[in-house]
């Protein structure tokens, strides 16, 4: 690797960063992360901080998981790549597909389609949903329903079902036939309703109304994150996902659970769907499937959808979709090692326990700092929504958010800023001591901005 001076000089110049303005990055170059160990990362200046972001929701096993590293090295020696298109399979892809369908058998999943990441997984689910209805002889079912504030990746399909204008406005027009219903957020919703059960009913009623307006026989699928992530860690009322599952069943609409963030323990359960007691028709997976050590994703398919494809006698059942790296043998080997470690360490249980500790710590910060308007979370995914004024709920401005994040970093904690939210998604191997360190770092950040 080139020396430090080269890296600093060329930071944010030949490279454009995702989710950032190129000019802003050039004016204020981002931190250069050079090393990771355990739950910590070290920058180019040698400063080590606890990674409360977990890479990007995905480094569940931290940065020192030797079994994954060894699995990658071994597979690179045996078979670094082979296509997964029709006619060929690799050993790791066969094994990982089996492990995934066994892992998510309680959710009713029976098949796996491999992708290169979360956006690919969502795109696959959307395409398969439309194809399913063609197989069933209901070709008018092409529309999709989704939640405002939901996040489903950056491909045109995923961006179209996204419910956040930040990921849509600059790329419009989007995919036609996508309609959004209010997110069940007790802090901000169009009904001014703070009672979770009542809010769930109101959002479900809005979904029913939209279905009636569009015509149920024109809608292919409804997609949602069991806990909304990038939109601000919005935890739906306990009854909400069951309500929408019942509506989908009654109106003949497929249900897609976007588990890219919530899969493999982050909420304190092995999936968000299992957390709420729901069996979707498809599930999208990525991120923790390899703990971020290799780009890999999967779309998991329920029995009803699988049967339609596998018993089809027309041309509509042929899957004309896939990626060069679908079922990449190195990625699948990494996935097998990651899942074995995830199960061995009982990361779901640790996420639940540490999540309760984090929730209490964040509640104490809210009581201490008027800048904190709301605290939300489930397991080890959490958010602090910062406001300029609690009564009006006016969002804190960009300068304030940057000041909080910078001061927290100086205090030893890496945070992620999303709008006026501080997003927390630390590795699931977190300890109680790590939770305290995160809370202390955020406290320092909030104090600096007060």
Short mmCIF file of C-alpha atoms in Angstrom, two decimals:
data_model
loop_
_atom_site.label_atom_id
_atom_site.label_comp_id
_atom_site.label_asym_id
_atom_site.label_seq_id
_atom_site.Cartn_x
_atom_site.Cartn_y
_atom_site.Cartn_z
CA UNK A 1 0.00 0.00 0.00
CA UNK A 2 1.13 3.56 -0.71
CA UNK A 3 2.38 5.61 2.24
CA UNK A 4 0.34 7.80 4.56
CA UNK A 5 1.04 11.03 2.68
CA UNK A 6 -0.29 9.54 -0.56
CA UNK A 7 -3.50 8.33 1.09
CA UNK A 8 -4.17 11.66 2.81
CA UNK A 9 -3.39 13.65 -0.34
CA UNK A 10 -5.71 11.55 -2.52
CA UNK A 11 -8.51 11.05 -0.01
CA UNK A 12 -11.91 11.80 -1.63
CA UNK A 13 -10.29 12.93 -4.88
CA UNK A 14 -10.25 10.05 -7.39
CA UNK A 15 -12.99 8.29 -5.40
CA UNK A 16 -16.65 9.26 -5.08
CA UNK A 17 -18.23 8.15 -1.83
CA UNK A 18 -21.69 6.60 -1.57
CA UNK A 19 -24.37 8.70 0.13
CA UNK A 20 -22.28 11.89 0.10
CA UNK A 21 -21.82 15.06 -1.97
CA UNK A 22 -18.48 14.81 -3.84
CA UNK A 23 -17.70 18.50 -3.29
CA UNK A 24 -18.35 18.20 0.43
CA UNK A 25 -16.09 15.19 0.68
CA UNK A 26 -13.30 17.06 -1.10
CA UNK A 27 -13.73 20.08 1.15
CA UNK A 28 -13.89 17.98 4.32
CA UNK A 29 -12.14 14.67 3.60
CA UNK A 30 -13.59 11.69 5.46
CA UNK A 31 -11.77 9.69 8.10
CA UNK A 32 -9.45 7.02 6.74
CA UNK A 33 -9.99 3.73 8.60
CA UNK A 34 -6.96 1.46 8.42
CA UNK A 35 -7.47 -1.37 10.89
CA UNK A 36 -10.14 -3.24 12.78
CA UNK A 37 -9.89 -5.49 15.81
CA UNK A 38 -12.68 -6.83 17.99
CA UNK A 39 -15.30 -4.07 18.13
CA UNK A 40 -12.81 -1.28 17.43
CA UNK A 41 -11.38 0.44 14.37
CA UNK A 42 -8.21 2.49 14.05
CA UNK A 43 -7.75 5.46 11.72
CA UNK A 44 -4.72 6.56 9.72
CA UNK A 45 -3.52 8.73 12.62
CA UNK A 46 -3.54 5.77 15.00
CA UNK A 47 -6.69 6.76 16.89
CA UNK A 48 -8.72 3.75 17.99
CA UNK A 49 -12.47 4.04 18.61
CA UNK A 50 -15.31 1.66 19.34
CA UNK A 51 -17.35 1.10 16.19
CA UNK A 52 -20.94 1.81 17.23
CA UNK A 53 -21.93 1.56 13.55
CA UNK A 54 -20.78 -2.02 13.04
CA UNK A 55 -19.38 -1.16 9.61
CA UNK A 56 -22.81 -0.55 8.10
CA UNK A 57 -25.16 -2.68 10.23
CA UNK A 58 -23.21 -5.74 9.13
CA UNK A 59 -20.05 -6.56 11.11
CA UNK A 60 -21.97 -8.58 13.70
CA UNK A 61 -18.98 -10.75 14.59
CA UNK A 62 -16.53 -7.87 14.88
CA UNK A 63 -13.26 -7.52 13.02
CA UNK A 64 -11.30 -10.47 14.44
CA UNK A 65 -13.34 -13.50 13.41
CA UNK A 66 -10.57 -15.90 12.38
CA UNK A 67 -12.89 -18.75 11.25
CA UNK A 68 -14.32 -16.53 8.50
CA UNK A 69 -10.88 -15.34 7.42
CA UNK A 70 -9.62 -18.91 7.28
CA UNK A 71 -12.67 -20.10 5.34
CA UNK A 72 -12.08 -17.38 2.76
CA UNK A 73 -8.38 -18.28 2.44
CA UNK A 74 -9.13 -21.98 2.12
CA UNK A 75 -11.78 -21.45 -0.53
CA UNK A 76 -9.54 -19.09 -2.51
CA UNK A 77 -7.02 -21.91 -2.71
CA UNK A 78 -9.58 -24.56 -3.67
CA UNK A 79 -11.85 -22.62 -6.07
CA UNK A 80 -11.75 -18.80 -6.13
CA UNK A 81 -14.74 -18.49 -8.47
CA UNK A 82 -17.14 -20.34 -10.69
CA UNK A 83 -20.43 -19.28 -12.24
CA UNK A 84 -23.69 -20.28 -10.60
CA UNK A 85 -25.69 -19.94 -13.81
CA UNK A 86 -27.64 -22.94 -15.05
CA UNK A 87 -25.67 -26.12 -15.33
CA UNK A 88 -23.08 -25.51 -12.60
CA UNK A 89 -23.01 -25.31 -8.81
CA UNK A 90 -20.24 -24.99 -6.26
CA UNK A 91 -20.03 -26.99 -3.06
CA UNK A 92 -20.23 -23.97 -0.71
CA UNK A 93 -23.32 -22.59 -2.47
CA UNK A 94 -25.19 -25.87 -2.12
CA UNK A 95 -24.25 -26.12 1.55
CA UNK A 96 -25.10 -22.50 2.38
CA UNK A 97 -28.49 -22.71 0.65
CA UNK A 98 -29.26 -25.73 2.81
CA UNK A 99 -28.12 -23.95 5.99
CA UNK A 100 -30.20 -20.86 5.21
CA UNK A 101 -33.40 -22.77 4.55
CA UNK A 102 -32.87 -24.76 7.75
CA UNK A 103 -32.13 -21.58 9.73
CA UNK A 104 -35.28 -19.85 8.51
CA UNK A 105 -37.57 -22.88 8.41
CA UNK A 106 -39.71 -21.33 11.20
CA UNK A 107 -40.41 -18.42 8.82
CA UNK A 108 -41.45 -20.91 6.12
CA UNK A 109 -38.48 -20.41 3.81
CA UNK A 110 -37.64 -23.34 1.52
CA UNK A 111 -35.37 -21.98 -1.25
CA UNK A 112 -32.45 -19.54 -1.56
CA UNK A 113 -31.43 -17.38 -4.52
CA UNK A 114 -27.96 -15.88 -4.05
CA UNK A 115 -27.07 -12.27 -4.81
CA UNK A 116 -24.16 -9.88 -4.27
CA UNK A 117 -25.81 -7.82 -1.51
CA UNK A 118 -28.93 -6.28 -0.07
CA UNK A 119 -29.96 -4.11 -3.02
CA UNK A 120 -29.64 -7.14 -5.29
CA UNK A 121 -31.72 -9.22 -2.88
CA UNK A 122 -34.54 -6.67 -2.88
CA UNK A 123 -34.44 -6.35 -6.66
CA UNK A 124 -34.66 -10.12 -6.92
CA UNK A 125 -37.67 -10.30 -4.61
CA UNK A 126 -39.53 -7.60 -6.53
CA UNK A 127 -38.88 -9.30 -9.85
CA UNK A 128 -39.86 -12.72 -8.57
CA UNK A 129 -43.07 -11.26 -7.13
CA UNK A 130 -44.15 -9.96 -10.53
CA UNK A 131 -43.11 -13.20 -12.18
CA UNK A 132 -45.08 -15.25 -9.64
CA UNK A 133 -48.30 -13.54 -10.64
CA UNK A 134 -47.61 -14.10 -14.33
CA UNK A 135 -47.21 -17.80 -13.56
CA UNK A 136 -50.52 -17.67 -11.69
CA UNK A 137 -52.25 -16.06 -14.67
CA UNK A 138 -52.73 -12.69 -12.94
CA UNK A 139 -50.42 -10.51 -15.02
CA UNK A 140 -52.15 -7.29 -13.87
CA UNK A 141 -50.55 -7.69 -10.45
CA UNK A 142 -47.51 -5.46 -11.03
CA UNK A 143 -47.80 -2.80 -8.30
CA UNK A 144 -45.99 -2.63 -4.97
CA UNK A 145 -46.89 -1.23 -1.57
CA UNK A 146 -44.27 -0.07 0.94
CA UNK A 147 -43.84 2.10 4.01
CA UNK A 148 -42.80 5.71 4.11
CA UNK A 149 -39.40 6.00 5.82
CA UNK A 150 -38.57 2.45 4.70
CA UNK A 151 -35.23 1.71 3.06
CA UNK A 152 -34.73 -1.03 0.50
CA UNK A 153 -31.47 -0.31 -1.29
CA UNK A 154 -30.39 1.74 -4.27
CA UNK A 155 -31.34 -0.13 -7.46
CA UNK A 156 -34.25 1.39 -9.34
CA UNK A 157 -36.70 -1.15 -7.95
CA UNK A 158 -35.43 -0.84 -4.40
CA UNK A 159 -35.16 2.94 -4.59
CA UNK A 160 -38.74 3.06 -5.89
CA UNK A 161 -40.11 1.20 -2.88
CA UNK A 162 -37.91 3.32 -0.59
CA UNK A 163 -39.97 5.71 1.48
CA UNK A 164 -37.33 8.40 1.92
CA UNK A 165 -37.04 11.26 -0.59
CA UNK A 166 -33.27 11.51 -0.01
CA UNK A 167 -32.79 8.30 -1.98
CA UNK A 168 -35.38 9.11 -4.65
CA UNK A 169 -35.56 12.79 -5.61
CA UNK A 170 -32.34 13.04 -7.63
CA UNK A 171 -33.15 9.89 -9.62
CA UNK A 172 -36.82 10.36 -10.48
CA UNK A 173 -38.90 9.29 -12.28
CA UNK A 174 -38.87 6.02 -10.39
CA UNK A 175 -40.54 2.68 -11.11
CA UNK A 176 -44.24 3.31 -11.78
CA UNK A 177 -46.87 1.55 -9.71
CA UNK A 178 -45.33 1.96 -6.24
CA UNK A 179 -47.43 3.38 -3.42
CA UNK A 180 -46.54 4.17 0.17
CA UNK A 181 -48.45 4.10 3.43
CA UNK A 182 -47.55 5.94 6.67
CA UNK A 183 -44.83 4.40 8.81
CA UNK A 184 -45.99 3.32 12.27
CA UNK A 185 -43.77 5.78 14.12
CA UNK A 186 -45.20 6.92 17.44
CA UNK A 187 -42.90 9.98 17.42
CA UNK A 188 -43.81 11.30 13.97
CA UNK A 189 -46.95 10.23 12.14
CA UNK A 190 -49.72 12.03 10.22
CA UNK A 191 -52.37 10.97 12.75
CA UNK A 192 -50.69 12.61 15.78
CA UNK A 193 -51.22 9.29 17.53
CA UNK A 194 -48.87 8.16 20.29
CA UNK A 195 -50.68 5.00 21.38
CA UNK A 196 -48.90 2.10 19.60
CA UNK A 197 -51.94 -0.16 19.25
CA UNK A 198 -54.12 2.63 17.87
CA UNK A 199 -51.36 3.74 15.51
CA UNK A 200 -50.98 0.20 14.17
CA UNK A 201 -54.69 0.12 13.40
CA UNK A 202 -54.58 3.52 11.68
CA UNK A 203 -51.64 2.56 9.48
CA UNK A 204 -53.28 -0.77 8.65
CA UNK A 205 -56.48 1.07 7.73
CA UNK A 206 -54.46 3.37 5.45
CA UNK A 207 -53.04 0.27 3.77
CA UNK A 208 -56.55 -1.16 3.32
CA UNK A 209 -57.70 2.12 1.80
CA UNK A 210 -54.79 2.23 -0.67
CA UNK A 211 -55.42 -1.37 -1.70
CA UNK A 212 -59.09 -0.61 -2.29
CA UNK A 213 -58.18 2.45 -4.35
CA UNK A 214 -55.56 0.66 -6.47
CA UNK A 215 -57.45 -2.61 -6.72
CA UNK A 216 -56.10 -5.65 -4.91
CA UNK A 217 -55.92 -7.53 -8.20
CA UNK A 218 -53.27 -5.06 -9.45
CA UNK A 219 -50.88 -5.38 -6.48
CA UNK A 220 -48.03 -7.89 -6.56
CA UNK A 221 -46.49 -7.45 -3.13
CA UNK A 222 -46.08 -5.41 0.03
CA UNK A 223 -42.52 -4.94 1.31
CA UNK A 224 -41.38 -3.79 4.74
CA UNK A 225 -38.46 -3.91 7.13
CA UNK A 226 -39.59 -5.58 10.38
CA UNK A 227 -37.77 -2.74 12.14
CA UNK A 228 -37.12 0.24 9.88
CA UNK A 229 -33.38 0.91 9.84
CA UNK A 230 -31.99 3.81 7.80
CA UNK A 231 -35.28 5.69 8.20
CA UNK A 232 -34.41 6.22 11.86
CA UNK A 233 -34.76 2.84 13.60
CA UNK A 234 -38.54 2.92 13.75
CA UNK A 235 -39.82 0.02 15.83
CA UNK A 236 -43.37 -0.81 14.76
CA UNK A 237 -46.02 -1.57 17.38
CA UNK A 238 -46.02 -5.25 18.32
CA UNK A 239 -49.25 -5.87 16.39
CA UNK A 240 -48.37 -4.09 13.15
CA UNK A 241 -46.56 -6.73 11.10
CA UNK A 242 -49.23 -9.32 11.96
CA UNK A 243 -51.93 -6.88 10.87
CA UNK A 244 -50.35 -6.33 7.46
CA UNK A 245 -49.73 -10.08 7.05
CA UNK A 246 -53.45 -10.65 7.60
CA UNK A 247 -54.34 -7.94 5.07
CA UNK A 248 -51.97 -9.44 2.50
CA UNK A 249 -53.48 -12.89 3.03
CA UNK A 250 -57.02 -11.61 2.73
CA UNK A 251 -56.34 -9.57 -0.39
CA UNK A 252 -54.06 -12.11 -2.09
CA UNK A 253 -50.91 -9.96 -1.92
CA UNK A 254 -47.41 -11.36 -1.41
CA UNK A 255 -45.49 -10.14 1.64
CA UNK A 256 -41.75 -9.47 1.40
CA UNK A 257 -39.80 -9.02 4.64
CA UNK A 258 -36.64 -7.00 4.06
CA UNK A 259 -34.33 -8.62 6.62
CA UNK A 260 -31.07 -7.21 5.22
CA UNK A 261 -30.46 -5.45 8.56
CA UNK A 262 -32.65 -7.45 10.93
CA UNK A 263 -31.55 -10.94 9.86
CA UNK A 264 -29.23 -13.04 12.06
CA UNK A 265 -29.90 -11.63 15.49
CA UNK A 266 -29.67 -7.86 15.48
CA UNK A 267 -33.15 -7.35 16.98
CA UNK A 268 -32.62 -10.03 19.61
CA UNK A 269 -34.31 -12.67 17.44
CA UNK A 270 -32.90 -14.57 14.47
CA UNK A 271 -35.12 -12.51 12.17
CA UNK A 272 -37.44 -9.55 12.49
CA UNK A 273 -40.24 -11.71 11.11
CA UNK A 274 -39.69 -14.24 13.90
CA UNK A 275 -39.59 -11.40 16.42
CA UNK A 276 -43.14 -10.40 15.44
CA UNK A 277 -44.38 -13.95 14.80
CA UNK A 278 -44.91 -13.57 11.05
CA UNK A 279 -44.25 -15.87 8.08
CA UNK A 280 -43.56 -13.76 4.96
CA UNK A 281 -43.63 -15.07 1.39
CA UNK A 282 -40.06 -13.95 0.73
CA UNK A 283 -37.19 -12.60 2.82
CA UNK A 284 -34.22 -10.55 1.67
CA UNK A 285 -30.85 -11.16 3.35
CA UNK A 286 -27.32 -9.72 3.20
CA UNK A 287 -24.98 -7.84 5.57
CA UNK A 288 -24.54 -10.23 8.53
CA UNK A 289 -24.70 -13.28 6.27
CA UNK A 290 -20.88 -12.97 6.07
CA UNK A 291 -20.51 -10.37 8.84
CA UNK A 292 -19.32 -7.99 6.12
CA UNK A 293 -16.23 -10.05 5.30
CA UNK A 294 -17.41 -10.72 1.72
CA UNK A 295 -20.17 -9.15 -0.43
CA UNK A 296 -23.02 -11.66 -0.43
CA UNK A 297 -26.80 -11.66 -0.19
CA UNK A 298 -29.75 -13.98 -0.64
CA UNK A 299 -33.43 -13.84 -1.40
CA UNK A 300 -35.23 -16.56 0.52
CA UNK A 301 -38.42 -17.97 -0.94
CA UNK A 302 -41.42 -19.42 0.85
CA UNK A 303 -43.22 -22.62 -0.08
CA UNK A 304 -46.16 -21.04 -1.90
CA UNK A 305 -43.92 -19.07 -4.24
CA UNK A 306 -41.47 -21.95 -4.73
CA UNK A 307 -44.25 -24.36 -5.63
CA UNK A 308 -45.65 -22.02 -8.27
CA UNK A 309 -42.29 -21.78 -10.01
CA UNK A 310 -41.36 -25.44 -9.71
CA UNK A 311 -44.69 -26.79 -10.97
CA UNK A 312 -44.98 -24.30 -13.83
CA UNK A 313 -45.35 -25.83 -17.28
CA UNK A 314 -45.20 -22.55 -19.23
CA UNK A 315 -42.22 -20.32 -19.99
CA UNK A 316 -43.15 -17.96 -17.14
CA UNK A 317 -41.41 -20.11 -14.54
CA UNK A 318 -37.97 -19.77 -16.12
CA UNK A 319 -35.83 -17.37 -14.08
CA UNK A 320 -34.24 -14.87 -16.45
CA UNK A 321 -32.47 -13.09 -13.63
CA UNK A 322 -29.15 -13.45 -11.86
CA UNK A 323 -25.75 -11.97 -11.12
CA UNK A 324 -22.21 -12.90 -12.13
CA UNK A 325 -21.44 -13.42 -8.46
CA UNK A 326 -24.63 -15.29 -7.49
CA UNK A 327 -23.51 -18.12 -5.23
CA UNK A 328 -19.86 -16.99 -5.27
CA UNK A 329 -17.98 -19.91 -3.70
CA UNK A 330 -15.73 -17.69 -1.58
CA UNK A 331 -18.69 -15.68 -0.35
CA UNK A 332 -20.66 -18.82 0.45
CA UNK A 333 -17.67 -20.28 2.33
CA UNK A 334 -17.50 -17.05 4.33
CA UNK A 335 -21.23 -17.30 4.97
CA UNK A 336 -20.98 -20.85 6.28
CA UNK A 337 -18.26 -19.84 8.73
CA UNK A 338 -20.13 -16.68 9.77
CA UNK A 339 -23.36 -18.55 10.46
CA UNK A 340 -21.54 -21.20 12.48
CA UNK A 341 -19.95 -18.51 14.66
CA UNK A 342 -23.21 -16.58 14.90
CA UNK A 343 -24.99 -19.67 16.22
CA UNK A 344 -22.11 -20.75 18.49
CA UNK A 345 -21.90 -17.35 20.17
CA UNK A 346 -25.70 -17.04 20.46
CA UNK A 347 -25.56 -13.53 19.07
CA UNK A 348 -29.34 -13.18 19.22
CA UNK A 349 -29.27 -13.60 22.99
CA UNK A 350 -26.35 -11.21 23.40
CA UNK A 351 -28.05 -8.60 21.20
CA UNK A 352 -31.18 -8.81 23.36
CA UNK A 353 -29.27 -8.49 26.63
CA UNK A 354 -26.89 -5.74 25.51
CA UNK A 355 -29.80 -4.01 23.76
CA UNK A 356 -31.64 -3.65 27.05
CA UNK A 357 -28.55 -2.12 28.63
CA UNK A 358 -28.14 0.25 25.68
CA UNK A 359 -31.80 1.25 25.84
CA UNK A 360 -31.48 2.21 29.51
CA UNK A 361 -28.29 4.16 28.83
CA UNK A 362 -29.88 6.08 25.96
CA UNK A 363 -32.97 6.87 28.04
CA UNK A 364 -30.66 8.40 30.66
CA UNK A 365 -29.03 10.54 27.95
CA UNK A 366 -32.46 11.75 26.86
CA UNK A 367 -33.26 12.76 30.43
CA UNK A 368 -29.96 14.65 30.63
CA UNK A 369 -29.86 16.38 27.23
CA UNK A 370 -32.70 18.50 25.81
CA UNK A 371 -31.15 17.96 22.38
CA UNK A 372 -32.50 14.39 22.39
CA UNK A 373 -36.10 14.38 21.22
CA UNK A 374 -36.66 10.64 21.02
CA UNK A 375 -34.86 7.36 21.68
CA UNK A 376 -35.83 4.21 19.79
CA UNK A 377 -34.44 0.73 19.47
CA UNK A 378 -34.80 -3.02 19.42
CA UNK A 379 -31.91 -5.27 20.32
CA UNK A 380 -28.70 -3.72 19.05
CA UNK A 381 -30.24 -1.35 16.55
CA UNK A 382 -31.03 2.03 18.06
CA UNK A 383 -31.39 5.72 17.23
CA UNK A 384 -31.39 9.03 19.01
CA UNK A 385 -33.42 11.65 17.17
CA UNK A 386 -31.96 15.07 17.88
CA UNK A 387 -34.16 18.17 17.86
CA UNK A 388 -33.63 21.91 18.19
CA UNK A 389 -36.81 22.13 20.25
CA UNK A 390 -38.67 19.28 21.94
CA UNK A 391 -42.10 20.91 21.81
CA UNK A 392 -42.07 21.61 18.06
CA UNK A 393 -39.89 18.56 17.29
CA UNK A 394 -37.88 20.76 14.92
CA UNK A 395 -34.99 18.59 13.67
CA UNK A 396 -31.46 19.48 14.73
CA UNK A 397 -29.50 21.02 11.85
CA UNK A 398 -26.61 19.49 9.95
CA UNK A 399 -23.98 21.52 11.79
CA UNK A 400 -25.24 20.31 15.16
CA UNK A 401 -25.29 16.69 14.04
CA UNK A 402 -21.71 16.94 12.78
CA UNK A 403 -20.59 18.53 16.04
CA UNK A 404 -22.09 15.70 18.07
CA UNK A 405 -20.53 13.02 15.87
CA UNK A 406 -17.10 14.68 15.82
CA UNK A 407 -17.01 15.17 19.59
CA UNK A 408 -18.13 11.58 20.15
CA UNK A 409 -15.34 10.39 17.87
CA UNK A 410 -12.79 12.38 19.85
CA UNK A 411 -14.23 10.69 22.95
CA UNK A 412 -13.65 7.29 21.35
CA UNK A 413 -16.90 6.34 19.61
CA UNK A 414 -17.70 6.12 15.90
CA UNK A 415 -21.32 7.16 15.21
CA UNK A 416 -23.42 7.31 12.06
CA UNK A 417 -25.46 10.41 11.26
CA UNK A 418 -28.61 9.99 9.16
CA UNK A 419 -30.54 13.25 8.88
CA UNK A 420 -31.19 14.31 12.45
CA UNK A 421 -30.74 10.77 13.78
CA UNK A 422 -27.72 9.18 15.41
CA UNK A 423 -27.84 5.56 14.28
CA UNK A 424 -26.34 2.80 16.42
CA UNK A 425 -25.75 -0.72 15.07
CA UNK A 426 -22.65 -2.04 16.86
CA UNK A 427 -21.23 -5.55 16.47
CA UNK A 428 -23.34 -8.18 18.22
CA UNK A 429 -20.32 -9.41 20.20
CA UNK A 430 -20.61 -6.21 22.27
CA UNK A 431 -19.98 -6.41 26.03
CA UNK A 432 -21.56 -4.45 28.88
CA UNK A 433 -18.35 -2.44 29.12
CA UNK A 434 -18.63 -1.57 25.44
CA UNK A 435 -22.20 -0.37 25.97
CA UNK A 436 -21.00 1.99 28.70
CA UNK A 437 -18.22 3.28 26.45
CA UNK A 438 -20.72 4.03 23.68
CA UNK A 439 -23.01 5.89 26.08
CA UNK A 440 -20.09 7.91 27.45
CA UNK A 441 -18.98 8.86 23.94
CA UNK A 442 -22.48 9.99 22.95
CA UNK A 443 -22.76 11.94 26.22
CA UNK A 444 -19.56 13.78 25.33
CA UNK A 445 -20.89 14.51 21.84
CA UNK A 446 -24.21 15.84 23.11
CA UNK A 447 -22.47 17.95 25.75
CA UNK A 448 -20.23 19.53 23.12
CA UNK A 449 -23.24 20.53 21.00
CA UNK A 450 -25.41 21.85 23.85
#
